[in-house]
Structure formats: C-alpha cells, structure tokens
mmCIF file of C-alpha atoms in Angstrom:
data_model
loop_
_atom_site.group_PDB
_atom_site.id
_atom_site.type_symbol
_atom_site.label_atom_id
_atom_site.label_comp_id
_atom_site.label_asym_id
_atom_site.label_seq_id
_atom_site.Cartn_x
_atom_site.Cartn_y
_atom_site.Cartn_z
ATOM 1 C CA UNK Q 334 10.991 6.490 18.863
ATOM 2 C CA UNK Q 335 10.857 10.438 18.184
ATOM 3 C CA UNK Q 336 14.597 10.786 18.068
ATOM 4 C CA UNK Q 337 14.944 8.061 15.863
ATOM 5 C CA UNK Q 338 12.666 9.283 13.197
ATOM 6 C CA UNK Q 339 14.815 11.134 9.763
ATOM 7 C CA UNK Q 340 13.396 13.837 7.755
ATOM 8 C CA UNK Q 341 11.139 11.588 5.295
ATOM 9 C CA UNK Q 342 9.625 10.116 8.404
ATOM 10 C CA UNK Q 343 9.029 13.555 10.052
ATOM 11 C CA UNK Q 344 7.090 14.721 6.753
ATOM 12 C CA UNK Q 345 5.064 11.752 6.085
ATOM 13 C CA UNK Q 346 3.825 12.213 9.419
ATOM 14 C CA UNK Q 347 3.109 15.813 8.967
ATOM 15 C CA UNK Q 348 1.140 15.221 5.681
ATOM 16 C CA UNK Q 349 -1.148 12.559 7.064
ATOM 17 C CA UNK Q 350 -1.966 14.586 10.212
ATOM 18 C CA UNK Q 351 -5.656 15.659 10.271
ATOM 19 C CA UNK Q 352 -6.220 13.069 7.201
ATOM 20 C CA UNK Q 353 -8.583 10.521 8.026
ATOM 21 C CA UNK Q 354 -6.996 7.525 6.154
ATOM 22 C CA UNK Q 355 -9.198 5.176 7.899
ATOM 23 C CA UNK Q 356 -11.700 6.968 5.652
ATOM 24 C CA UNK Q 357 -10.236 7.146 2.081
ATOM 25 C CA UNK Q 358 -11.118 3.518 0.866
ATOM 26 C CA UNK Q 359 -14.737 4.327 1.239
ATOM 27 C CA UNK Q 360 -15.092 8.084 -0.202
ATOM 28 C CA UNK Q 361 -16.252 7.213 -3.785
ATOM 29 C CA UNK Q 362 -16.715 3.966 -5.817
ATOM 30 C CA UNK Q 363 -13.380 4.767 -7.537
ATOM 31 C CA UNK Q 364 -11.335 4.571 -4.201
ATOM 32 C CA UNK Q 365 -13.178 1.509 -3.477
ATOM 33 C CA UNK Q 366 -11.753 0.014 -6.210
ATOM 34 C CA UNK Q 367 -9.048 -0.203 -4.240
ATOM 35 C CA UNK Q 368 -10.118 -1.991 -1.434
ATOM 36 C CA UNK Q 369 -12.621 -4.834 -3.331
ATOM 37 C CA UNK Q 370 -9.671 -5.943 -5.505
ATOM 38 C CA UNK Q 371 -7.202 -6.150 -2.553
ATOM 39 C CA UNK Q 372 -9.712 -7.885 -0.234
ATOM 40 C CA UNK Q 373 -9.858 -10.252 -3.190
ATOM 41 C CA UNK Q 374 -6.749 -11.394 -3.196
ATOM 42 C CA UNK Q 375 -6.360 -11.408 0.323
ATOM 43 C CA UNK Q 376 -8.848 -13.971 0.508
ATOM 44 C CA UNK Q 377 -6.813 -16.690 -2.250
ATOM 45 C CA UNK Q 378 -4.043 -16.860 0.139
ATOM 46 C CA UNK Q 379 -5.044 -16.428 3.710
ATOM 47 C CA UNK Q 380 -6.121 -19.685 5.095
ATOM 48 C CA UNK Q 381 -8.018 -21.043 8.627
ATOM 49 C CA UNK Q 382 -7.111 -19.137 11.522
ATOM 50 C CA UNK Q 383 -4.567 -17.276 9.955
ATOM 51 C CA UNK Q 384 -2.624 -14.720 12.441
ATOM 52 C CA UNK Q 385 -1.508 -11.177 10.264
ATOM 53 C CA UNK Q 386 0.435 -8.579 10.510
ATOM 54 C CA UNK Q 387 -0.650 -5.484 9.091
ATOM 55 C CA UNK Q 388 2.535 -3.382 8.895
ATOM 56 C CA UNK Q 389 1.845 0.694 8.196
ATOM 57 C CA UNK Q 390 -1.806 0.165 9.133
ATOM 58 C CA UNK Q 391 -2.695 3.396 8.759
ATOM 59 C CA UNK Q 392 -6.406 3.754 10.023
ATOM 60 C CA UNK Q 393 -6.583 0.344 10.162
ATOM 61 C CA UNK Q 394 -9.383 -0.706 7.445
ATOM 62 C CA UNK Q 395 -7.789 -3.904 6.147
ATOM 63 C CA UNK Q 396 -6.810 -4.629 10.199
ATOM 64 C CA UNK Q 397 -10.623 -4.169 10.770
ATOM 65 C CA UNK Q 398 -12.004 -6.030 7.864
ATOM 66 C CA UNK Q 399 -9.699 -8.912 8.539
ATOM 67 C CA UNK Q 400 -10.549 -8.672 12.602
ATOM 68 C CA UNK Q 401 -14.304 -8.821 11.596
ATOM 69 C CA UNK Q 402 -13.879 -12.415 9.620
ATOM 70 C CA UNK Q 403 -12.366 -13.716 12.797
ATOM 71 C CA UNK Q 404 -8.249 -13.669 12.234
ATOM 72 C CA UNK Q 405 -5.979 -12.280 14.266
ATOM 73 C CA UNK Q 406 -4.288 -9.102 13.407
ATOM 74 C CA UNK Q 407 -1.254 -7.348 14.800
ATOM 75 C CA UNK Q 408 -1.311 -3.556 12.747
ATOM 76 C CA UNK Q 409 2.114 -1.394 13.052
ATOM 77 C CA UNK Q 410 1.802 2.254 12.262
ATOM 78 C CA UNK Q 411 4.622 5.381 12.320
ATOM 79 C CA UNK Q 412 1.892 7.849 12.755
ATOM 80 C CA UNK Q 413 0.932 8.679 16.251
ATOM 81 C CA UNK Q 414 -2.666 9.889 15.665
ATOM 82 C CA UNK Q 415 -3.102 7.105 13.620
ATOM 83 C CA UNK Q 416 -2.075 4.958 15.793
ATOM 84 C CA UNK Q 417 -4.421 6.751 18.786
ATOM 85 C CA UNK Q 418 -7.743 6.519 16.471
ATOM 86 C CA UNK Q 419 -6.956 2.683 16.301
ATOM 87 C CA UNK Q 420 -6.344 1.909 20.008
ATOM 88 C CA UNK Q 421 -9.517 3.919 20.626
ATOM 89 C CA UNK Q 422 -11.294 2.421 17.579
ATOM 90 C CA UNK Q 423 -10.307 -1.417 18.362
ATOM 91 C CA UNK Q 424 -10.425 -1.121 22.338
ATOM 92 C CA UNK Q 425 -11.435 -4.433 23.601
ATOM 93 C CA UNK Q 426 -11.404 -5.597 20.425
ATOM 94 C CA UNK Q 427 -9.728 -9.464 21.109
ATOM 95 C CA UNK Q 428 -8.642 -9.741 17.467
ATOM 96 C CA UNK Q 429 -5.906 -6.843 16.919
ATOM 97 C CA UNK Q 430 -3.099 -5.704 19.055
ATOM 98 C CA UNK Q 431 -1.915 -2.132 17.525
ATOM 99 C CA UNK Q 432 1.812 -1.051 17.887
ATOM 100 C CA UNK Q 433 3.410 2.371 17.157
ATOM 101 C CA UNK Q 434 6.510 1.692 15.138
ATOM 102 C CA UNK Q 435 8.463 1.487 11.765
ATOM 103 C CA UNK Q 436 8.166 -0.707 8.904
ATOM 104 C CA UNK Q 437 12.445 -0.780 8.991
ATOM 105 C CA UNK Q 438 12.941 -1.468 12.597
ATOM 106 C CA UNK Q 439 10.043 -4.337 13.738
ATOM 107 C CA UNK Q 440 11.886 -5.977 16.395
ATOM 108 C CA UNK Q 441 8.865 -5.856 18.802
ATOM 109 C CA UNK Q 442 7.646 -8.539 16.298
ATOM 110 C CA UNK Q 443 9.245 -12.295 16.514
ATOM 111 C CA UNK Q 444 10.389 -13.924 13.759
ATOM 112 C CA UNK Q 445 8.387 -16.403 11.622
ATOM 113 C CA UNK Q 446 5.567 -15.511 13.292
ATOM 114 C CA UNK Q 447 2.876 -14.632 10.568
ATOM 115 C CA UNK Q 448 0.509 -16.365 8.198
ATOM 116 C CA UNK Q 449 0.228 -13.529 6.272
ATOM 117 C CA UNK Q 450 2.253 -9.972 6.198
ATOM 118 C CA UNK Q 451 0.866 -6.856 4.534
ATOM 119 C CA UNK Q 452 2.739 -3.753 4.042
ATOM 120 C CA UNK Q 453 0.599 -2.106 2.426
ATOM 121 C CA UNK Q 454 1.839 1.894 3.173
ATOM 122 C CA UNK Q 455 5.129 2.120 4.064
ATOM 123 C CA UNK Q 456 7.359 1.487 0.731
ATOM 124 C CA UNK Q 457 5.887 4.341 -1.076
ATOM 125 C CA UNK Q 458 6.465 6.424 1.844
ATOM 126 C CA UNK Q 459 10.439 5.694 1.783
ATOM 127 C CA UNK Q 460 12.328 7.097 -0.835
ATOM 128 C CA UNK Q 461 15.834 5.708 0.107
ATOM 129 C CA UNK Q 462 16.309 2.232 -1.903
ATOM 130 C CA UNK Q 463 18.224 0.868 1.479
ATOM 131 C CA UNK Q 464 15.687 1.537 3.755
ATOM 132 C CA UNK Q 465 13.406 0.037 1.364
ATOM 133 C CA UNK Q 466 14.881 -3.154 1.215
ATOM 134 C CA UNK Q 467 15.398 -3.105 5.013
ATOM 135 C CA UNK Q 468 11.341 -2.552 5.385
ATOM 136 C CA UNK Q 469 10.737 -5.921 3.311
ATOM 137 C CA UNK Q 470 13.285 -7.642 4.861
ATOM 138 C CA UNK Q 471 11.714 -7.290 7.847
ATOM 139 C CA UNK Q 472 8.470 -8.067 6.663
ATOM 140 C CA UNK Q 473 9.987 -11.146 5.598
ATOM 141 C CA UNK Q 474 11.729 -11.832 8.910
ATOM 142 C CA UNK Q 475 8.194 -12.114 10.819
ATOM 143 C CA UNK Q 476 6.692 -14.147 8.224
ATOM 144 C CA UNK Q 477 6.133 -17.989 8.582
ATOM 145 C CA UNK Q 478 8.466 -19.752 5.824
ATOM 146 C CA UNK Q 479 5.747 -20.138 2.892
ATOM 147 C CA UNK Q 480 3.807 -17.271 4.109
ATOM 148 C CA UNK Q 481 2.743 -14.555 1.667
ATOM 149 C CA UNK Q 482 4.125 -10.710 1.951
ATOM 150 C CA UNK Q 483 1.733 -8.103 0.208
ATOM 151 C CA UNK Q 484 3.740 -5.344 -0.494
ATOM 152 C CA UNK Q 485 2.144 -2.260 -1.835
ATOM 153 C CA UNK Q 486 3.604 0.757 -4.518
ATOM 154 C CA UNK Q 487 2.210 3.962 -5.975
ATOM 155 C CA UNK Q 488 3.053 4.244 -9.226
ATOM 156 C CA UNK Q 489 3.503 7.774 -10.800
ATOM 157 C CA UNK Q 490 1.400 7.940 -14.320
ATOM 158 C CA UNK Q 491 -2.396 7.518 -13.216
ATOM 159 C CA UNK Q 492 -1.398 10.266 -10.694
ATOM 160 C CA UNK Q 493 0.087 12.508 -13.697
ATOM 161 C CA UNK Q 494 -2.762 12.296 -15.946
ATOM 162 C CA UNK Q 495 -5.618 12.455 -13.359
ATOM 163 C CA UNK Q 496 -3.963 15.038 -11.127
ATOM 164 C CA UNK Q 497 -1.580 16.931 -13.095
ATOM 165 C CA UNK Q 498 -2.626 16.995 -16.915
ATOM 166 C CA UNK Q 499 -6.286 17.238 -16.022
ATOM 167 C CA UNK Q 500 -5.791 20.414 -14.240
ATOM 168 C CA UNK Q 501 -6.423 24.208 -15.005
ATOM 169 C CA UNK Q 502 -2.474 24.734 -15.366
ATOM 170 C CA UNK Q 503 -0.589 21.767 -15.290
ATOM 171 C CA UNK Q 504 3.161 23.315 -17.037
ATOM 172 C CA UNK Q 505 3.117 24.656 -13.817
ATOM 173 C CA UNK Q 506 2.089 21.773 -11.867
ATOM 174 C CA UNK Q 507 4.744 19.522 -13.838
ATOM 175 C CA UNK Q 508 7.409 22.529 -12.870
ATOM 176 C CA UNK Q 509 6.297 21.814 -8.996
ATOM 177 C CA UNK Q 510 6.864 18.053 -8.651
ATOM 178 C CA UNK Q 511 9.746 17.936 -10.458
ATOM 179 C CA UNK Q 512 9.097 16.161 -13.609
ATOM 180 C CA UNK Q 513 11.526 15.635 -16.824
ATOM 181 C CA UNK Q 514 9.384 15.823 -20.090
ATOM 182 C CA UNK Q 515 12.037 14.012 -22.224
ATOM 183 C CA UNK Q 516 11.618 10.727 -20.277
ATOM 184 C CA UNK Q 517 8.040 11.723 -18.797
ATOM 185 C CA UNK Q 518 9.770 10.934 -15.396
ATOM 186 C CA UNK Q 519 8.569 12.091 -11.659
ATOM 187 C CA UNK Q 520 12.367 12.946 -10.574
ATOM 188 C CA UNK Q 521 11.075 14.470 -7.255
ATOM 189 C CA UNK Q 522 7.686 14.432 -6.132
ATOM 190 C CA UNK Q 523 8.113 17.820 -4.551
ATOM 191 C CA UNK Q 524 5.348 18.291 -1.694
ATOM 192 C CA UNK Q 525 4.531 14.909 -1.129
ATOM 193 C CA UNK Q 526 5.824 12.166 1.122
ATOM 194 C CA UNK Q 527 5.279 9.948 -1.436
ATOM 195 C CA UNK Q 528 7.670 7.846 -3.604
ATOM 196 C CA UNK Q 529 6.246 7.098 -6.925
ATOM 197 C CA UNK Q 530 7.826 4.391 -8.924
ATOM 198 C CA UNK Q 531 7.211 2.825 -12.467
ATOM 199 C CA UNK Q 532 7.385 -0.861 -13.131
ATOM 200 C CA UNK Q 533 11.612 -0.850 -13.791
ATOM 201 C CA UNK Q 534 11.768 0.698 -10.566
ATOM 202 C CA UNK Q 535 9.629 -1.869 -8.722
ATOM 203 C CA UNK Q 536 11.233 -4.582 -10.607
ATOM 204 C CA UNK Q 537 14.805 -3.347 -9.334
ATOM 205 C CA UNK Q 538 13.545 -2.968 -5.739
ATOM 206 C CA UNK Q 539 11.959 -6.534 -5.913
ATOM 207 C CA UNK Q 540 14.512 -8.245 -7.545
ATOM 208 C CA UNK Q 541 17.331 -7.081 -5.117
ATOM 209 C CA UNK Q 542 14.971 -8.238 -1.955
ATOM 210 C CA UNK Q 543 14.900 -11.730 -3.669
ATOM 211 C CA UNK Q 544 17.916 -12.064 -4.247
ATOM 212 C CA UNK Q 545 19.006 -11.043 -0.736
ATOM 213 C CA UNK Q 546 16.450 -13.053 1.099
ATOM 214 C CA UNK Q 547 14.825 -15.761 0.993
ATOM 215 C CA UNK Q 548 11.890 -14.883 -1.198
ATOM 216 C CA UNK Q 549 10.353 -15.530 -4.178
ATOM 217 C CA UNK Q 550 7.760 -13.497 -6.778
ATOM 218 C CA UNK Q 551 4.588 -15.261 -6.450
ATOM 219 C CA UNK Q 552 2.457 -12.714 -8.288
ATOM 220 C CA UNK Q 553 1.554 -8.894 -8.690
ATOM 221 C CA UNK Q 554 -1.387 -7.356 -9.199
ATOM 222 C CA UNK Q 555 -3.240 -3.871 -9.800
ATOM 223 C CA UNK Q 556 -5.278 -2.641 -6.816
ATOM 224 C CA UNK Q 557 -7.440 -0.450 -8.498
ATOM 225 C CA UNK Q 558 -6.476 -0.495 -12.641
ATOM 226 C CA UNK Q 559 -7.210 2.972 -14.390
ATOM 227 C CA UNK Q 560 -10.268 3.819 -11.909
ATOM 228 C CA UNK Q 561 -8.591 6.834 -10.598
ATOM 229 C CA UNK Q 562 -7.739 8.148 -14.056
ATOM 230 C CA UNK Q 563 -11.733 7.580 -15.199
ATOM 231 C CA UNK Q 564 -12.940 8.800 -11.020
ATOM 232 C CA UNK Q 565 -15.785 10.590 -12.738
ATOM 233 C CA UNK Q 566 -16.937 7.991 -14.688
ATOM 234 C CA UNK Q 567 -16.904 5.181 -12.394
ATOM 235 C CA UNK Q 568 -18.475 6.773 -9.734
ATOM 236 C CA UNK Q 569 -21.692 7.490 -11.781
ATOM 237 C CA UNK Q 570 -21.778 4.007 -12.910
ATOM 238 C CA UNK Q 571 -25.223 2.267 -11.799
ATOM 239 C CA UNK Q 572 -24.631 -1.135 -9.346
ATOM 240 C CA UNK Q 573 -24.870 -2.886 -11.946
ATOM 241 C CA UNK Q 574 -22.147 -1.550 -14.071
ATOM 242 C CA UNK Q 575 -20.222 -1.105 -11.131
ATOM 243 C CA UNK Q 576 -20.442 -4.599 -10.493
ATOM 244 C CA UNK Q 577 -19.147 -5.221 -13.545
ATOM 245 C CA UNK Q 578 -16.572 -2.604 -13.421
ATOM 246 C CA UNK Q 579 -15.147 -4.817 -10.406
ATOM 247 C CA UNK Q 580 -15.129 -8.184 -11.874
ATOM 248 C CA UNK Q 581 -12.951 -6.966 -14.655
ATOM 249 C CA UNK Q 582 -10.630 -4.921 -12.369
ATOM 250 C CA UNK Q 583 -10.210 -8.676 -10.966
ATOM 251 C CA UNK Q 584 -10.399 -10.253 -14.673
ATOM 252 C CA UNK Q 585 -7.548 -7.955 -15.542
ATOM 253 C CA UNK Q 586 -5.500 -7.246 -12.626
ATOM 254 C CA UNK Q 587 -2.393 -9.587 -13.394
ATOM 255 C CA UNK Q 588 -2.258 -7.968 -16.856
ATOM 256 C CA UNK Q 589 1.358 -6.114 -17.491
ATOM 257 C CA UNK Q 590 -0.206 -4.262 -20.291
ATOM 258 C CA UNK Q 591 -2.724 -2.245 -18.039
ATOM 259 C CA UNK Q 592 -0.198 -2.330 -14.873
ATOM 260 C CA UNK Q 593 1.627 0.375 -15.560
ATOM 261 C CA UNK Q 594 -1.577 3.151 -15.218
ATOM 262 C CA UNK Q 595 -2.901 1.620 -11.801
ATOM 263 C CA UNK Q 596 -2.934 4.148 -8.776
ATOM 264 C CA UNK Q 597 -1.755 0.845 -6.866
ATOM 265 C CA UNK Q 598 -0.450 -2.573 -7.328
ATOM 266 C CA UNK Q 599 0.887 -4.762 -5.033
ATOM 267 C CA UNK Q 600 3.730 -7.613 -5.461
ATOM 268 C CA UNK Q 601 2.957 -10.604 -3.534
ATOM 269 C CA UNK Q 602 5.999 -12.820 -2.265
ATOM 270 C CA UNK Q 603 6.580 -15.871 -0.520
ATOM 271 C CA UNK Q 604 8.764 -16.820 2.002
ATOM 272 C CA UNK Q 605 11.026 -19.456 1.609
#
C-alpha cells in the first residue's frame, strides 16, 4: 500500500505519528464532549447485533466502545502505528477485526455488508473534493441498503477563535495558515493535514454524494457544539454542571444556528 499512498496521505501520516489518538477523547471534559454526544447518536440508530465498520479508526475508541456492548466491529486505518497499537490493543479480542487501508480504496470490504458505517477521520484528512466523494462512496458501497453512514467534518471557525485569535500573536498565526480576512476564510490550512470546511462546503460535498449514489440526508449533528471554544470553562464545571453541559450539547445538537462553531459535526446518511 506504500507506493500507493500521494502526498496528503504521506503527511497525515507523519502528523499523527507519536500522537496517541486513542487518547484524545478522554484528555479533558471538553474533548469528551466529543465522544458522549457521538456515542449518543450512535445508540438511536444501531440496532440488535448490529455488525460495523469503523472506517479511519484511528486508535480505535469508538471500535472499542462499540466491541465492549457486544457488536461486531471491523476498524480500517491508513496509519501504520495506529493500526499496530490496535492489533496489539484488541488481540484476541472476538469482536473487531482491524485492517490497514484507505477510506478511498476498501475493496477488502464486501459490499452491503454493514449495519452501520462510520467514517469518522478520513474526510477531513482529504482535501481533494474527488477523492472525497470516492471515500463516501465507498462507505456507502459496504453498507446494508437502509443502513446509516456517519460521516465526520472539522469545521474551521471554533478552531480560529480558540486556537488562532486566542493566542499571544495571532496576525501572524492567520499569515501561517493561510487565511483571507475579507471573507474570514481558511484558504490553506498550512501545517496541518487537515481540511477544514464550513457548512456551504459540507453541503456541496454532501449534496454531490447524494446525488451520485444512492443516499439520502437523514440528519446532521454537532459532536461537541462550542466546548472547544469555552475548553477552560467546561472543564472546571462541577459533575453536575457538566452533566448538564451534556444534555444540552444533545438538546441542541441538530440546531443550524449553533452548527457552524462546533469543532465537529457529523452528517448521517442512509443507504438506499
């Protein structure tokens, strides 16, 4: 598969080497945020003996948390040490399989073979709008007709204002990432693997998969609302307040007022 990888696979590989992803979802309250809300609505659509496909896995937490209530789980991941940690971390684990490959070429994978497909990495880590499409279409492929497709984006504003307009010097920040103040537009994202869209540019991508397969929207929702932009705050928050922190993340997650200034959202689609 080395030989086959192009340059944007080559660097998201580099920049998640020595990360432990598997550990991200768990490092504050506000990155948790993340993981509650998306467990959430995992849980309204999977249903009794459900078999899943968990496609860009990266350290495999939703593999493992969906292994542990009992489902099968098949996780694809590009990057190699990713990959090892899970085949170490899941050995004789009966419940996942774990496969080193590419959310664009699954052909180790049959069709309409999935109860539920979750690519929940891989399209904000291509940057090309064909390759994009070609990654959900073959999401789509191994689903079950009537099967639900989570499919997750970064979107670019939470990042700006808690990572660029919050720091010591951010006209030089903006300068670095390639950023057009007239339209308040990421144009380049210099330095990170990372595609970061806004809701037109989901829209477009989503639309055009639709309308090229057979899918339909079923719903989209923010993983994690505007926790990352208020980090500080919710991670002092007592249990209590953080429980109610959560149930409105859940309260408001469908909103398309708030969308645009989540870290994360996900559009959900169904196989026809």
């Amino acid at each position: 598969m080395g030989n086959e990888l192009n340059e944007q696979e080559k660097k998201v590989i580099e920049q998640y080497a020595g990360f432990p992803e598997w550990k991200r979802l768990s490092y504050t309250k506000a990155h948790e945020t993340e993981f509650i809300v998306t467990m959430h609505y995992l849980h309204k659509y999977l249903t009794p003996g459900a078999k899943i496909a968990d496609v860009g896995a990266g350290g495999g937490v939703y593999t493992k948390a969906l292994a542990d209530e009992g489902y099968k789980v098949d996780a694809v991941e590009l990057t190699p040490e990713y990959v090892k940690h899970m085949k170490e971390e899941f050995a004789g684990n009966e419940h996942i399989r774990v496969f080193e490959g590419n959310a664009k070429d699954l052909h180790f994978l049959n069709d309409n073979e999935y109860d539920l497909v979750l690519v929940m990495g891989p399209i904000y880590s291509i940057k090309d709008f064909e390759d994009r499409k070609r990654a959900c279409k073959e999401a789509l492929r191994i689903a079950k007709p009537g099967a639900p497709v989570f499919i997750a984006f970064c979107l670019q504003d939470a990042p700006l204002v808690h990572e660029i307009f919050m720091s010591e010097d951010p006209a030089s920040e903006i300068t670095e990432i390639g950023y057009d103040r007239e339209t308040a537009l990421v144009t380049d994202n210099t330095g990170s693997s990372r595609l970061l869209d806004i809701i037109p540019t989901v829209d477009e991508l989503i639309d055009a998969v639709c309308k090229e397969n057979d899918a339909k929207k079923v719903c989209r929702f923010a993983q994690d609302g505007i926790s990352q932009i208020i980090g500080q705050q919710v991670n002092s928050m007592s249990e209590k307040s953080y429980v109610e922190w959560i149930q409105y993340l859940i309260a408001t997650a469908e909103r398309p007022d708030l969308m645009g200034f989540s870290d994360h959202i996900v559009q959900v689609l169904k196989k026809l």
